Coordinates of C-alpha atoms and ligand atoms in Angstrom, one line a residue:
X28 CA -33.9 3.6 -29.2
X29 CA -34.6 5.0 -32.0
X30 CA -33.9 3.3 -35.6
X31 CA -31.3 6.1 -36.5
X32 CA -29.2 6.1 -33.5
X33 CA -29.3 2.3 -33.5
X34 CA -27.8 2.2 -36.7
X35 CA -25.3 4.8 -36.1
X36 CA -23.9 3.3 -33.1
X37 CA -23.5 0.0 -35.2
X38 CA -21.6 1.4 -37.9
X39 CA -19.7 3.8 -35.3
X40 CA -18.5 1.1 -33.5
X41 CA -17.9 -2.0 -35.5
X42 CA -14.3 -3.6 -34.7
X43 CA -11.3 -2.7 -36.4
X44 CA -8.4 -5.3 -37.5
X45 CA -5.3 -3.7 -35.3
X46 CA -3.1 -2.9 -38.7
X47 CA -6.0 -0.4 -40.1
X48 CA -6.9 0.8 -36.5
X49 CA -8.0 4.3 -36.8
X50 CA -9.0 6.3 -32.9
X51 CA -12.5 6.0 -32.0
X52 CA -14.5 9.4 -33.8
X53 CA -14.7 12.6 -31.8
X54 CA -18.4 11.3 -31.2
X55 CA -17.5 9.5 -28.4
X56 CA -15.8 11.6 -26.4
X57 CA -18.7 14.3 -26.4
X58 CA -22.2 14.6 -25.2
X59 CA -25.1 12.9 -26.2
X60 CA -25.4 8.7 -26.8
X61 CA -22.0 8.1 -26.2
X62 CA -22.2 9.2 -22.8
X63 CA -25.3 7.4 -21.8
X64 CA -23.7 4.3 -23.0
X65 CA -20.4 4.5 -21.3
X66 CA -22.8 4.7 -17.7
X67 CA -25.2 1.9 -19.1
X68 CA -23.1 -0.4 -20.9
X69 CA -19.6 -0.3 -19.8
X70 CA -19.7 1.0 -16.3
X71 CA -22.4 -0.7 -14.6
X72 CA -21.3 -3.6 -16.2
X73 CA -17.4 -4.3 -15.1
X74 CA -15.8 -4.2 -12.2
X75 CA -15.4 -1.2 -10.0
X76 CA -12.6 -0.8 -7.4
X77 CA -14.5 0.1 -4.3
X78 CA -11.9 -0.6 -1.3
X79 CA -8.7 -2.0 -0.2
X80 CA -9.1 -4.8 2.7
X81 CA -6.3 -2.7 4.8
X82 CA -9.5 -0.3 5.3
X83 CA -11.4 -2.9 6.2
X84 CA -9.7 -4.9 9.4
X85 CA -12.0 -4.7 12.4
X86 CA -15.5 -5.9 12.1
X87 CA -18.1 -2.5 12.3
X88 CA -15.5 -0.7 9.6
X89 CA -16.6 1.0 6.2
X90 CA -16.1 2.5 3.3
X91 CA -17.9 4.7 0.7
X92 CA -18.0 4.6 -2.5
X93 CA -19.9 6.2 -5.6
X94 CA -21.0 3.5 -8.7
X95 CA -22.4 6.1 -11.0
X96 CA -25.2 7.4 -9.5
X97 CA -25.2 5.2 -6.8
X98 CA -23.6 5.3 -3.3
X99 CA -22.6 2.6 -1.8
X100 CA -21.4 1.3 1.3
X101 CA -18.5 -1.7 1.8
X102 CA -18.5 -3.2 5.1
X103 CA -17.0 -5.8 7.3
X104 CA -19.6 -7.6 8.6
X105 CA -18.5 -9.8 10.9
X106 CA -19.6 -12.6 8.2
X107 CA -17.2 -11.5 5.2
X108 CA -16.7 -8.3 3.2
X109 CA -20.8 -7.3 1.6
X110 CA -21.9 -3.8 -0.2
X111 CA -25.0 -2.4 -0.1
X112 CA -26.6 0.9 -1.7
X113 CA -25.8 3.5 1.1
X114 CA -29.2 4.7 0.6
X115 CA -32.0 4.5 3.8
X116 CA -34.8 2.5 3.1
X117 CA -37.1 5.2 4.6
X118 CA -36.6 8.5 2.6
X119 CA -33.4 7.7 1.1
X120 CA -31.1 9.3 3.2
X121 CA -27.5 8.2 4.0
X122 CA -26.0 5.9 6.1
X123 CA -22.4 7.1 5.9
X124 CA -21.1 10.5 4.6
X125 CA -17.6 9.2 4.8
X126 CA -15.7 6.5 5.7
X127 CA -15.7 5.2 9.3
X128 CA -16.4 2.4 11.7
X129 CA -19.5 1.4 13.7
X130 CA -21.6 -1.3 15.2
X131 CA -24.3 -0.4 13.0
X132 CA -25.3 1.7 10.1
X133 CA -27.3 4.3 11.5
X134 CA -28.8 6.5 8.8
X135 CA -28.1 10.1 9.3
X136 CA -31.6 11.1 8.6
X137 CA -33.9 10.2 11.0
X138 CA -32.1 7.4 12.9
X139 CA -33.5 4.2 11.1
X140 CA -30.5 1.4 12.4
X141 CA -29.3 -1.4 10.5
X142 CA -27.0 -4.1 11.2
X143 CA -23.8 -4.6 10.1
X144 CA -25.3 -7.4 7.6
X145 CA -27.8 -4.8 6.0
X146 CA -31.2 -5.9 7.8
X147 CA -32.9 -2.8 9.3
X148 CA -32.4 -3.2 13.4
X149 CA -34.8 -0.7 14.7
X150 CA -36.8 2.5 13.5
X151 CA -37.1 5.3 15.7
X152 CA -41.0 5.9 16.5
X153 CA -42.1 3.4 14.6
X154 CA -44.3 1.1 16.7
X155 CA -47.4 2.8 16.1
X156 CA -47.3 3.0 12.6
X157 CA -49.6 0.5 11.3
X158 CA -48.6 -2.5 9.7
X159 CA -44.8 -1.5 9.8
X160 CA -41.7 -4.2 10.8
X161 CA -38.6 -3.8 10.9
X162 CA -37.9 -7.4 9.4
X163 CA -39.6 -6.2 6.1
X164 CA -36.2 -3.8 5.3
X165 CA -33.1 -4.8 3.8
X166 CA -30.4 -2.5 2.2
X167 CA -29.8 -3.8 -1.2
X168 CA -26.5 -5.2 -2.0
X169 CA -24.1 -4.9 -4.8
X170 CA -22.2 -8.1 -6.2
X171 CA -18.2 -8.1 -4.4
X172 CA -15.7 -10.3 -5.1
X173 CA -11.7 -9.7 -3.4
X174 CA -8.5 -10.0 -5.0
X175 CA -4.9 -9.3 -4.2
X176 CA -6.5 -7.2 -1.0
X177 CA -8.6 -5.2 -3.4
X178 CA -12.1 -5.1 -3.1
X179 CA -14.2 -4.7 -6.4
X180 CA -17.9 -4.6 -6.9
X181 CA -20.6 -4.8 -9.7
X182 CA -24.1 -3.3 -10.3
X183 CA -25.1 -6.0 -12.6
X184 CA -24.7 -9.7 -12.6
X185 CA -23.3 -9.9 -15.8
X186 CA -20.2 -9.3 -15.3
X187 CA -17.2 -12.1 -15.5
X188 CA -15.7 -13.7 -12.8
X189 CA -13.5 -11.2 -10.4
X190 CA -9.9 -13.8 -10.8
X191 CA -11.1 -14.4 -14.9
X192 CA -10.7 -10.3 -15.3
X193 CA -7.4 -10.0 -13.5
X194 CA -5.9 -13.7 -14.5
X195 CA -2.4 -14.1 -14.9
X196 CA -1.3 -10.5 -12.6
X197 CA -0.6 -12.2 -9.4
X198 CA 1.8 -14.5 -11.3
X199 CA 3.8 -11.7 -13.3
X200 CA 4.3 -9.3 -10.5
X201 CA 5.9 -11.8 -7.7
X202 CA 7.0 -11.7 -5.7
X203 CA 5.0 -8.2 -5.3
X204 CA 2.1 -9.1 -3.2
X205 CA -0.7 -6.3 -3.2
X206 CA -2.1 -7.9 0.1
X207 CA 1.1 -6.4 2.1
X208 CA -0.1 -2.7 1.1
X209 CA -1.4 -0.3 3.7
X210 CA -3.4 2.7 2.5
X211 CA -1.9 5.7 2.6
X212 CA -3.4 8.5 1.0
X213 CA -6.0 9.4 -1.3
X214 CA -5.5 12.5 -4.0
X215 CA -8.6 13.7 -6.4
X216 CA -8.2 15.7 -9.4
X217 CA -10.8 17.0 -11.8
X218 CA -9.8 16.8 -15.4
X219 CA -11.8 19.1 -18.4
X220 CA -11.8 15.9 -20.8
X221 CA -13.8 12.7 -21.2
X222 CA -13.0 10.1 -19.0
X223 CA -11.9 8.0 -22.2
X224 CA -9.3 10.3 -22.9
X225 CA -7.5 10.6 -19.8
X226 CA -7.4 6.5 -20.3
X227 CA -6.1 6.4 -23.8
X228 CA -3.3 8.6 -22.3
X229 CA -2.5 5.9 -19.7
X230 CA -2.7 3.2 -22.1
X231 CA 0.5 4.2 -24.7
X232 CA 3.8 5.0 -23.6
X233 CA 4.5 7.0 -27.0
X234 CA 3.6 10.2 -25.4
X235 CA 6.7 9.6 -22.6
X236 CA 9.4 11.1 -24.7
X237 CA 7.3 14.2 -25.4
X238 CA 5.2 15.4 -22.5
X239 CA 7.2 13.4 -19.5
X240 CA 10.6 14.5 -20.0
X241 CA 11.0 13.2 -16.2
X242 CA 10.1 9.9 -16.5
X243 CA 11.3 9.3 -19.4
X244 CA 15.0 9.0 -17.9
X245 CA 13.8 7.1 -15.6
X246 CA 11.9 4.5 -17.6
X247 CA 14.1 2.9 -20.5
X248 CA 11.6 3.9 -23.3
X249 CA 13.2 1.1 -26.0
X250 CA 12.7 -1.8 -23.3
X251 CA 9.1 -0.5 -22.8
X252 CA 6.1 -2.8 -23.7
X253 CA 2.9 -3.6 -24.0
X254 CA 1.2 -6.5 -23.3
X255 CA -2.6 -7.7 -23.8
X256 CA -4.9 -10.4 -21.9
X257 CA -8.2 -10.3 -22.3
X258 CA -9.5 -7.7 -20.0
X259 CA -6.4 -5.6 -19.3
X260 CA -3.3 -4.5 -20.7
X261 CA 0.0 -4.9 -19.2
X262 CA 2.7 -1.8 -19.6
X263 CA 6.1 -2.6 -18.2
X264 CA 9.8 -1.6 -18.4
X265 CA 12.3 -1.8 -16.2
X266 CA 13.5 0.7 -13.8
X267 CA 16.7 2.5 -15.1
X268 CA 18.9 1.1 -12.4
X269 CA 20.6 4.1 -10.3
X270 CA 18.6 7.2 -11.3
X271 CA 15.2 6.3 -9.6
X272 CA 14.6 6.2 -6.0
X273 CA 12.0 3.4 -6.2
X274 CA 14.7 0.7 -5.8
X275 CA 15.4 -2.0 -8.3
X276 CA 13.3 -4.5 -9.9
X277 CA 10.3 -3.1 -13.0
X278 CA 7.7 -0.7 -13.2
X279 CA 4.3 -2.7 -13.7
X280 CA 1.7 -0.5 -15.1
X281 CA -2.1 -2.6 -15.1
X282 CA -5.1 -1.3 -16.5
X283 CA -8.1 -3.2 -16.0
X284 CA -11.1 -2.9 -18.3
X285 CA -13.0 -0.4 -18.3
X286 CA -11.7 2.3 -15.6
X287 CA -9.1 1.3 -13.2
X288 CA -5.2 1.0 -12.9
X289 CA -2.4 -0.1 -10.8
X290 CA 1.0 1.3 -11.1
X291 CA 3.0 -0.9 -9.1
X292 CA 6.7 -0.3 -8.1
X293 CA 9.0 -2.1 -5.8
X294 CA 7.1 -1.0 -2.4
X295 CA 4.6 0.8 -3.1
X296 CA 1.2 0.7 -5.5
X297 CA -0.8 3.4 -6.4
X298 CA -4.1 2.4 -7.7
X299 CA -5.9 5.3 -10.2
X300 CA -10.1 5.2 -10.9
X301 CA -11.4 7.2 -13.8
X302 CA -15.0 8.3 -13.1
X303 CA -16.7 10.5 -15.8
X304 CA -18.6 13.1 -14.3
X305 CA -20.0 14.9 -17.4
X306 CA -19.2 14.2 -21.0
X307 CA -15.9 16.2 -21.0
X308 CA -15.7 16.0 -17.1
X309 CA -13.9 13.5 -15.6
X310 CA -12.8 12.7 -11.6
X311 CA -9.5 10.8 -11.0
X312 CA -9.0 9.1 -7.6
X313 CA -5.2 8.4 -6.9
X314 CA -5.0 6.0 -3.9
X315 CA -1.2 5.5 -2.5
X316 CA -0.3 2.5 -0.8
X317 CA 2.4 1.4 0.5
X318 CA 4.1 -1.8 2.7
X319 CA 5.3 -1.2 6.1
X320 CA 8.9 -0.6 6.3
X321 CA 11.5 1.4 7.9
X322 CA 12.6 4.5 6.9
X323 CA 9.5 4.7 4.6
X324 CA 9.0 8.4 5.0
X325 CA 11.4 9.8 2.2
X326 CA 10.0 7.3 -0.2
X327 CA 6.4 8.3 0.3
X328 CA 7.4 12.2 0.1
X329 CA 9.6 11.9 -3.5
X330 CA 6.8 9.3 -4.5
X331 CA 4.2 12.2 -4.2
X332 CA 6.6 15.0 -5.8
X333 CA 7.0 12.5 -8.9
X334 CA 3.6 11.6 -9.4
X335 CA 2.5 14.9 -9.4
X336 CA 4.5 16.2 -11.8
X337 CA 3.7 13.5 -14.4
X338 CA 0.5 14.0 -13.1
X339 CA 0.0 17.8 -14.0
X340 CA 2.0 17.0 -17.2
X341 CA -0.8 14.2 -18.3
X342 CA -3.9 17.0 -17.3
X343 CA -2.5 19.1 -19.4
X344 CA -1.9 17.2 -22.6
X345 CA -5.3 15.3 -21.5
X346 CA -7.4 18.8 -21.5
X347 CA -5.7 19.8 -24.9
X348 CA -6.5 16.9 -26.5
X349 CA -10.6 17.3 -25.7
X350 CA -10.6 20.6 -26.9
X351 CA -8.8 18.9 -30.2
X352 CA -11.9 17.1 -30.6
X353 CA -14.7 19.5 -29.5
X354 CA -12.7 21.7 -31.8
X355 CA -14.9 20.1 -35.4
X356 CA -11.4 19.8 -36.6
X357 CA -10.9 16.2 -36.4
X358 CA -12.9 13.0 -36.4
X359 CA -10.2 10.0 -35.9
X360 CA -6.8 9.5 -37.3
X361 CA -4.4 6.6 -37.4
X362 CA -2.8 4.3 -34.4
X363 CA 0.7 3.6 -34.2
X364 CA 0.8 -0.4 -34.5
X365 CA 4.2 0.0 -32.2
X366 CA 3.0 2.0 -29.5
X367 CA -0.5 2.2 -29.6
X368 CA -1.4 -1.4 -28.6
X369 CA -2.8 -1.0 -25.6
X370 CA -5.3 2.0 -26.5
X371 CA -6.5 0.0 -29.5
X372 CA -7.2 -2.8 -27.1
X373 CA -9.4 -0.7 -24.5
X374 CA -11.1 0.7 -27.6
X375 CA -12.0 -2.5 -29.3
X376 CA -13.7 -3.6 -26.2
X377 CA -15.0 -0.5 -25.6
X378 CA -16.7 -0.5 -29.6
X379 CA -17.9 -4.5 -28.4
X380 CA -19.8 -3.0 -25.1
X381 CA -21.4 -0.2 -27.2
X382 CA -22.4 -3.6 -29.8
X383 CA -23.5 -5.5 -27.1
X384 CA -25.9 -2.5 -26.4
X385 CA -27.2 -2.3 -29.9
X386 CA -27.9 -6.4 -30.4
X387 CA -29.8 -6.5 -27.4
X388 CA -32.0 -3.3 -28.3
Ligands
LIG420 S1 -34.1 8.5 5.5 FE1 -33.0 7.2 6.8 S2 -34.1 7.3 8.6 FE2 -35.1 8.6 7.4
LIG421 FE1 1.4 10.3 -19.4

């Protein structure tokens, strides 16, 4: 890196005490270092949610998932839940377009076979290609670690422990347990804003009263709060008993460092990854699960109605608020110590991974 860039990212992103915090500059929202960064330093290095272990009963099944600019491919292997690139170790074909179940992974090239545990099986035509054996082909694999049914997975090895990340959430939300869950559905949306943005939204509940006229009656906004742990903020309040259809008991809202939430309600949980696509392009994956219970049906169908409504209300305050800052209006502007806990805490550890990148270079 250059001596100029290195120093501006320093000085850009040095730590703020949370009673001065001021929003991180337009800078990092738009194209150019930031961007490379967010891929280099923050998402190849966390946790990604990849998989829910209700997609994953039967030996042979998989799922596939993108880290960046890498496919991969979860699998149960017989031997334990493992990931691999979902690339062919021939000419880089894939193994799976989508999810499914098989006794192998047979690449959809050319043929080339792998087992279940990623070793390559066989190779179509082959044998008379000198020197060539099959025992000399692995597909590589991607760190995985499991929790509360979840599946998560890491491109590098420096990444805390899976429980350390999420301590403490298993605890708070009994007697909730994310291992009941069934996948339901999966809904994709592409937002015109950074993927940071569409975060920082999630992150504050000051914006409820304004943009989410909805849920707002049906959250108590005075009772709503935000706790902080290490690697994720907690949001919670409870359920204005009567006018929801959710049942009783608290809305738990969970975002985990750097891109994924839960937003767990009394039967059901609805898990949300934030994947930048370009620098003011961002893919969100809504994933809906829910326990299996009678009568279900009419809870799944005003659960979709509900979300997206709040849903279209946050794209549209979201895709604003990026052309706010492309606009060369603004640079950054104060947080509200009351409300805006959260969002100062994703940003501070977002400014220490864009550090981290500078100390080592
Ligand atoms: S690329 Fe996989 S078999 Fe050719
Ligand atoms: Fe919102």
């Amino acid at each position: 890196m250059n001596p100029q860039d290195r120093q501006k990212i320093a000085q850009v992103a040095q730590s703020e005490p949370q009673h001065l915090a001021h929003s991180l500059p337009a800078e990092f929202y738009q194209a150019g270092l930031f961007t490379a960064l967010d891929q280099t330093h923050v998402l190849h290095r966390s946790w990604q949610l990849a998989a829910h272990v209700s997609q994953l009963t039967q030996v042979g099944d998989y799922v596939v998932h993108q880290l960046g600019d890498l496919p991969i491919i979860v699998v149960n292997t017989g031997q334990g839940l493992k990931a691999f690139h979902n690339v062919c170790r021939h000419r880089a074909g894939p193994l799976a377009f989508e999810n499914g179940h098989g006794k192998t992974l047979m690449c959809k090239y050319h043929g080339w076979n792998y087992h279940l545990t990623g070793e390559l099986k066989s190779a179509p035509e082959m044998h008379t290609t000198p020197g060539f054996e099959v025992s000399d082909y692995q597909l590589p694999e991607v760190k995985l670690q499991s929790w509360q049914g979840m599946v998560f997975v890491a491109l590098h090895d420096d990444v805390p422990e899976l429980d350390a990340v999420v301590d403490g959430i298993s605890q708070r939300i009994e007697p909730i347990d994310l291992n009941a869950m069934r996948f339901h559905r999966r809904d994709e949306f592409i937002l015109d804003c950074n993927w940071k943005v569409y975060i920082e939204n999630f992150l504050e509940g000051y914006h409820l009263p304004h943009v989410h006229p909805g849920l707002n009656q049906l959250l108590d906004y005075k009772s709503y709060q935000t706790e902080l742990s290490k690697w994720y903020s907690y949001q919670f309040s409870p359920l204005d008993a009567g006018s929801g259809f959710y049942g009783e008991g608290q809305a738990h809202y969970y975002f985990i460092y750097p891109n994924t939430m839960l937003n767990i309600l009394p039967n059901r949980l609805q898990t949300n990854q934030v994947l930048p696509l370009k620098h003011n392009q961002t893919k969100v994956i809504f994933d809906y699960y829910y326990p299996e219970f009678e009568d279900r049906e009419a809870l799944i169908e005003q659960d979709r109605v509900f979300s997206d409504e709040v849903q279209d209300e946050d794209i549209m305050i979201c895709e604003a608020v990026q052309k706010g800052l492309d606009s060369g209006s603004y640079d950054k502007g104060r947080l509200c110590m009351k409300r805006e806990t959260g969002l100062y805490h994703y940003q501070e550890l977002i400014r220490a991974a864009y550090r981290r990148y500078t100390d080592q270079s």
